[in-house]
Amino acid sequence: MTYSAHFRIWRGSAAGGSLQDFDVDVSEGEVVLDIVHRIQATQAPDLAVRWNCKAGKCGSCSAEVNGRPRLMCMTRMSVFTEDEAVTVTPLRAFPVLRDLVTDVSFNYTKAREVPSFAPPEGLAPGEFRMQQVDVDRSQEFRKCIECFLCQNVCHVIRDHEDNKPAFAGPRFFARLAELEMHPLDTVDRRKRSQEQHGIGMCNITKCCSEVCPEGIKITDNAIIPMKERVADRKYDPVRWLGARIGRRGDGGAEV
Amino acid sequence: MGEHERHVYDVVVIGAGGAGLRAAIEARQRGMRTAVICKSLFGKAHTVMAEGGIAAAMANVNSHDDWQVHFRDTMRGGKFLNSWRMAQLHAQEAPQRVWELEAWGALFDRTPDGRISQRNFGGHEYPRLAHVGDRTGLELIRTLQQRIVALQQEDFRQHGDYEARLRVFAECTITELLKDGPRVAGAFGYWRESGRFVVFEAPAVILATGGIGKSYKVTSNSWEYTGDGHALALLAGGSLVNMEFVQFHPTGMVWPPSVKGILVTESVRGDGGVLRNSEGKRFMFDYVPDVFRAKYAETEEEADRWYADPDSNRRPPELLPRDEVARAINSEVKEGRGSPHGGVLLDVSSRLPADVIRRKLPSMYHQFKELADVDITAEPMEVGPTCHYVMGGVEVDPDTEGAVGVPGLFAAGEVAGGMHGSNRLGGNSLSDLLVFGRRAGLAAAAWVESLAGDSPAVAADDVTAAERTALAPFRDGTADNPYAVHQELQQTMNDLVGIIRRAGEMEEALDRLERLRKRAAEVAVEGHRQFNPGWHLALDLRNMLLVSECVARAALQREESRGGHTREDFPKASAQWRRWNLVCRLDATGQVSVDRKPLASMPPELLGLFERKELASYLAEDELAGLPEQPTGGGPR
């Protein structure tokens, strides 16, 4: 039941660091986060790691396990063979603070740049009426636990720090799509999706969807439809003509 | 002891779960410069773990529901020990608080006519819980987080600074409250990332730090739940009430060991799941207490009919309040009718089609599949009780959430006591966070305005003392490590002050706690101050030990069984004990004292919501004698 596993955990800070080796006991049913905690309790009490719920609901314990972005709390040890070394490194797209903890403030900055939900004026709380079928699409994106694995894996910023100012990343394309598809939202975010949030830089390799622990189809259900809506708005001939003669081509307010 | 980073605010909120964020939103909307301080990243608080829903009598699914029925259910669930005023405000205001979330962007599941859908839950007479599948807590926290962002965007437009009037201090832990005479003057803490100290100066501080579950070994709670706010209030001269009442959620995972305690939502039962023992029997029919007998089905046939026709059938006993179900499971296991890994079987696979289960309980499906290799659409789950919630907390004024004895200090959410009495109903926590979070924000703003500039001042000596305390664990030597002390604490509380309690065991627990307190004062941590979990835990130990002592002392003193406090040596509820709250304080020498304080009596118009016969099962003879023969206002429908 119990065996000794070999772990290699990156330890260090912004100034640099290296993989450190640990041999540690593993019991039936355990996940990578259990083992990291055991190392912390018995061998390296100052090993820095973020975690909260340990149930895949809060999105705190994101790291790269054998090179793949994952939640440590949802990665069963049984996916590795007993003689396989398990290497745990911090998320690569964000600056390291210490050991497995990275500075994810990029994501909070980007969150502030997305215009918030705006219901119709005069619609009082309690008066909202929406059909389930109309909220299904946005609800998919609201399953997001903000683990930022999609942001971490996205090649537009993973190895291109210089793209970060102009690119919001998959998490916030899903947020834009969520608001765009909300049946009672009144803001049109299509133009800025391209101009401020950089959705055009995404070339739909679907890496984000592959790592999403919530199974959100970010590329198929959020990014591609948003790209289509951006294109419709930009190249719609009626709208183009409307703009030429000084009238607005669509109903929503542009932000 | 050098100069520290300092921030001056009108209102400082400690904690960024549902209550903290709702309080901050209210304070900011009232014009206060507001800071929110959280131990984790913004949006990660324990509120995300709430699954089932938010209880609010909106009457969207059953038109008979109203605040009076919700109030009555809440009082019954708490075995009449609740602060009646808090239970009343909660029931009255919860619908507004839910609707407001929708205006801030929340997307709840819908009824066929497009309103917010509501589901059944234990102890609630009608379908009452607004929900989003089984991830309602995530929806709540994300909505409040996004509302805060919306307010920051408003400030950016007006002032060119997102944080002009509302700032979130993430990964920052408060270790001391600072005072000026009797009044709160601010707070002292450290940045987790750098270990640097930070001083907040504010005339109003709102505690919204959640619960204490990390003092127990088997718990659904995250590492943050170390009783910080409870301990900060005690140390600042406040008092804690009802600390003996700890809720063990009946259904936590039991296998494999690494996930033991993780929550299995009550929605599984609300949506049709049943509990069976190893003999295949639906044992809950044997555990319906007299006070609930009239409301619950006596046969499986009637119970099964209730889901489709709740008006002419009684509800299944699996939906009794949590304390009843947890005790029943405990008994079944103890009498040898448990599942292979020491729980009982919770089965929804034979009750609902697989696609319905996946749609209504997606995260439960995912959780069992990923963590236990169990497909809940095809086989039953193994479940058992897990420490989930503390009913006890900071003693507050019911209307303002102002902490008794400490002007300028407020408390809302799980850290506050009174609302839930001896046992909380499922779904009443999320609504509690919103109703009393808002009220705390409102009252804190009013308090600051009333000062009219006469602000308290932080004393330099207090800051120096706080710094010294925080640095103490960096001592030389081969003393205990904090992880070892923590594990022993968890084992002690689990074994000796758990779901079933005995005087001798609790006395032993107090002895052990005393020894652990001495060891905790001597723990040594390795490394330096930058993001050092060993150091963080060493500081949290003080809080966990203080709060655990309050639980054990109050539990030893209350010689009856009620809600989340079950005494093997005093198995019955006592009408005389119902009249008393137990209040914990720290005396001048730093020792915990426990005193009796009479419970506020309910006004006649609220008593009139209950039949006299029902009141007779809770109240003492002389209390009943004072009531009119048939109370006004009519009985239950």
Short mmCIF file of C-alpha atoms in Angstrom, two decimals, chain A residues 1 13 28-31 34 40-41 43 45-55 57-60 73-74 76 97-98 101 104 108 111-117 119 125-126 128-132 135 138-140 142-148 171 175 178 182-183 213-214, chain B residues 40-42 44 48-49 51 99-100 102-110 112-115 132 135 138-139 142-143 145-146 149-150 152-153 162-163 171 193 214 222-224 255-258 262 363-364 366-367 370-373 481 483 487 526-528 530-534:
data_model
loop_
_atom_site.label_atom_id
_atom_site.label_comp_id
_atom_site.label_asym_id
_atom_site.label_seq_id
_atom_site.Cartn_x
_atom_site.Cartn_y
_atom_site.Cartn_z
CA MET A 1 0.00 0.00 0.00
CA SER A 13 13.20 32.72 -5.52
CA GLU A 28 -3.17 4.70 -1.25
CA GLY A 29 -5.41 7.34 -2.79
CA GLU A 30 -3.10 10.29 -2.20
CA VAL A 31 -2.64 13.27 -4.48
CA ASP A 34 -0.64 15.42 0.05
CA GLN A 40 6.63 20.29 4.33
CA ALA A 41 5.73 18.65 7.65
CA GLN A 43 11.62 17.52 5.67
CA PRO A 45 9.01 23.16 6.87
CA ASP A 46 9.55 26.37 4.94
CA LEU A 47 8.62 24.92 1.52
CA ALA A 48 6.28 27.53 0.03
CA VAL A 49 3.11 26.31 -1.65
CA ARG A 50 -0.34 27.82 -2.15
CA TRP A 51 -3.42 25.77 -1.46
CA ASN A 52 -6.85 26.16 0.07
CA CYS A 53 -9.72 23.77 -0.44
CA LYS A 54 -7.90 20.59 -1.49
CA ALA A 55 -10.98 19.62 -3.46
CA LYS A 57 -12.82 24.12 -6.08
CA CYS A 58 -10.66 27.14 -5.30
CA GLY A 59 -7.91 26.95 -7.93
CA SER A 60 -5.02 27.84 -5.61
CA CYS A 73 -4.93 18.58 -5.25
CA MET A 74 -6.55 16.82 -8.19
CA ARG A 76 -3.63 11.39 -8.07
CA LEU A 97 8.03 34.56 -5.60
CA ARG A 98 9.30 31.57 -3.71
CA VAL A 101 4.45 30.22 -5.33
CA VAL A 104 -0.23 35.95 -10.40
CA TYR A 108 -6.01 40.59 -11.37
CA ALA A 111 -9.68 41.34 -14.63
CA ARG A 112 -10.00 45.05 -13.90
CA GLU A 113 -9.75 45.93 -17.58
CA VAL A 114 -12.92 44.03 -18.52
CA PRO A 115 -15.98 46.30 -18.27
CA SER A 116 -18.34 44.90 -15.64
CA PHE A 117 -21.84 43.49 -16.07
CA PRO A 119 -28.08 45.31 -16.51
CA PRO A 125 -33.36 43.42 -8.30
CA GLY A 126 -35.98 40.68 -8.12
CA PHE A 128 -34.80 39.63 -13.59
CA ARG A 129 -36.36 36.96 -15.81
CA MET A 130 -34.08 34.67 -17.82
CA GLN A 131 -34.64 31.21 -19.26
CA GLN A 132 -32.29 28.38 -18.30
CA VAL A 135 -28.04 31.29 -19.20
CA SER A 138 -22.57 31.97 -19.62
CA GLN A 139 -22.88 29.51 -16.73
CA GLU A 140 -20.27 27.31 -18.40
CA ARG A 142 -18.74 30.97 -14.58
CA LYS A 143 -17.58 27.49 -13.56
CA CYS A 144 -14.06 28.96 -13.84
CA ILE A 145 -12.16 28.59 -10.55
CA GLU A 146 -9.42 31.05 -11.62
CA CYS A 147 -6.59 28.55 -11.26
CA PHE A 148 -4.91 30.40 -14.17
CA ARG A 171 -9.44 33.28 -18.72
CA ARG A 175 -15.11 36.35 -19.09
CA GLU A 178 -19.69 35.22 -20.52
CA HIS A 182 -25.41 37.15 -20.69
CA PRO A 183 -29.06 37.64 -21.68
CA PRO A 213 -9.67 21.39 -14.65
CA GLU A 214 -13.32 22.41 -14.97
CA SER B 40 -5.31 33.93 0.49
CA LEU B 41 -5.54 35.32 -3.00
CA PHE B 42 -8.60 37.44 -3.76
CA LYS B 44 -10.14 31.95 -3.02
CA VAL B 48 -16.11 28.70 -2.63
CA MET B 49 -16.58 25.38 -0.86
CA GLU B 51 -22.15 23.83 -2.64
CA TRP B 99 -31.74 39.43 -5.89
CA GLU B 100 -29.01 42.00 -5.50
CA GLU B 102 -28.32 38.87 -9.72
CA ALA B 103 -28.07 42.58 -10.45
CA TRP B 104 -24.31 42.27 -9.96
CA GLY B 105 -24.04 39.49 -12.52
CA ALA B 106 -24.75 36.21 -10.72
CA LEU B 107 -26.40 33.57 -12.87
CA PHE B 108 -28.48 31.20 -10.77
CA ASP B 109 -30.27 28.16 -12.16
CA ARG B 110 -33.76 29.12 -13.40
CA PRO B 112 -39.47 27.37 -16.07
CA ASP B 113 -40.92 30.89 -15.76
CA GLY B 114 -37.44 32.44 -15.73
CA ARG B 115 -37.04 33.17 -12.03
CA VAL B 132 -26.04 27.07 -9.38
CA ARG B 135 -21.15 25.24 -6.98
CA LEU B 138 -18.15 29.87 -6.14
CA GLU B 139 -20.91 31.88 -7.82
CA ARG B 142 -17.07 35.45 -7.85
CA THR B 143 -20.07 37.78 -8.01
CA GLN B 145 -15.35 39.80 -6.29
CA GLN B 146 -16.63 41.20 -9.57
CA VAL B 149 -13.91 45.23 -9.31
CA ALA B 150 -16.90 47.19 -10.65
CA GLN B 152 -12.87 49.94 -8.38
CA GLN B 153 -13.57 50.70 -12.03
CA TYR B 162 -8.59 51.73 -9.02
CA GLU B 163 -7.72 51.59 -5.34
CA GLU B 171 -2.04 37.18 1.13
CA GLU B 193 4.90 36.87 0.49
CA LYS B 214 -8.57 23.34 11.28
CA SER B 222 -9.32 24.70 4.49
CA TRP B 223 -6.05 25.79 6.13
CA GLU B 224 -7.43 29.31 6.59
CA TRP B 255 -12.16 7.07 1.54
CA PRO B 256 -9.37 7.25 0.46
CA PRO B 257 -7.70 8.62 3.63
CA SER B 258 -6.24 11.65 1.91
CA ILE B 262 -14.04 16.63 2.08
CA SER B 363 -18.80 18.73 -8.98
CA MET B 364 -19.80 15.75 -6.81
CA HIS B 366 -16.19 15.00 -10.70
CA GLN B 367 -14.89 14.85 -7.11
CA GLU B 370 -11.23 11.96 -9.76
CA LEU B 371 -10.40 11.42 -6.10
CA ALA B 372 -12.01 8.09 -5.19
CA ASP B 373 -12.54 6.22 -8.50
CA ASN B 481 8.05 22.06 15.01
CA TYR B 483 3.31 20.89 12.31
CA GLN B 487 -1.36 17.43 14.41
CA GLU B 526 13.34 27.26 10.21
CA GLY B 527 14.18 29.50 7.31
CA HIS B 528 13.40 33.16 6.83
CA GLN B 530 9.56 35.17 2.97
CA PHE B 531 6.49 32.95 2.30
CA ASN B 532 7.31 30.56 5.11
CA PRO B 533 4.37 28.24 5.88
CA GLY B 534 6.04 26.89 9.02
#
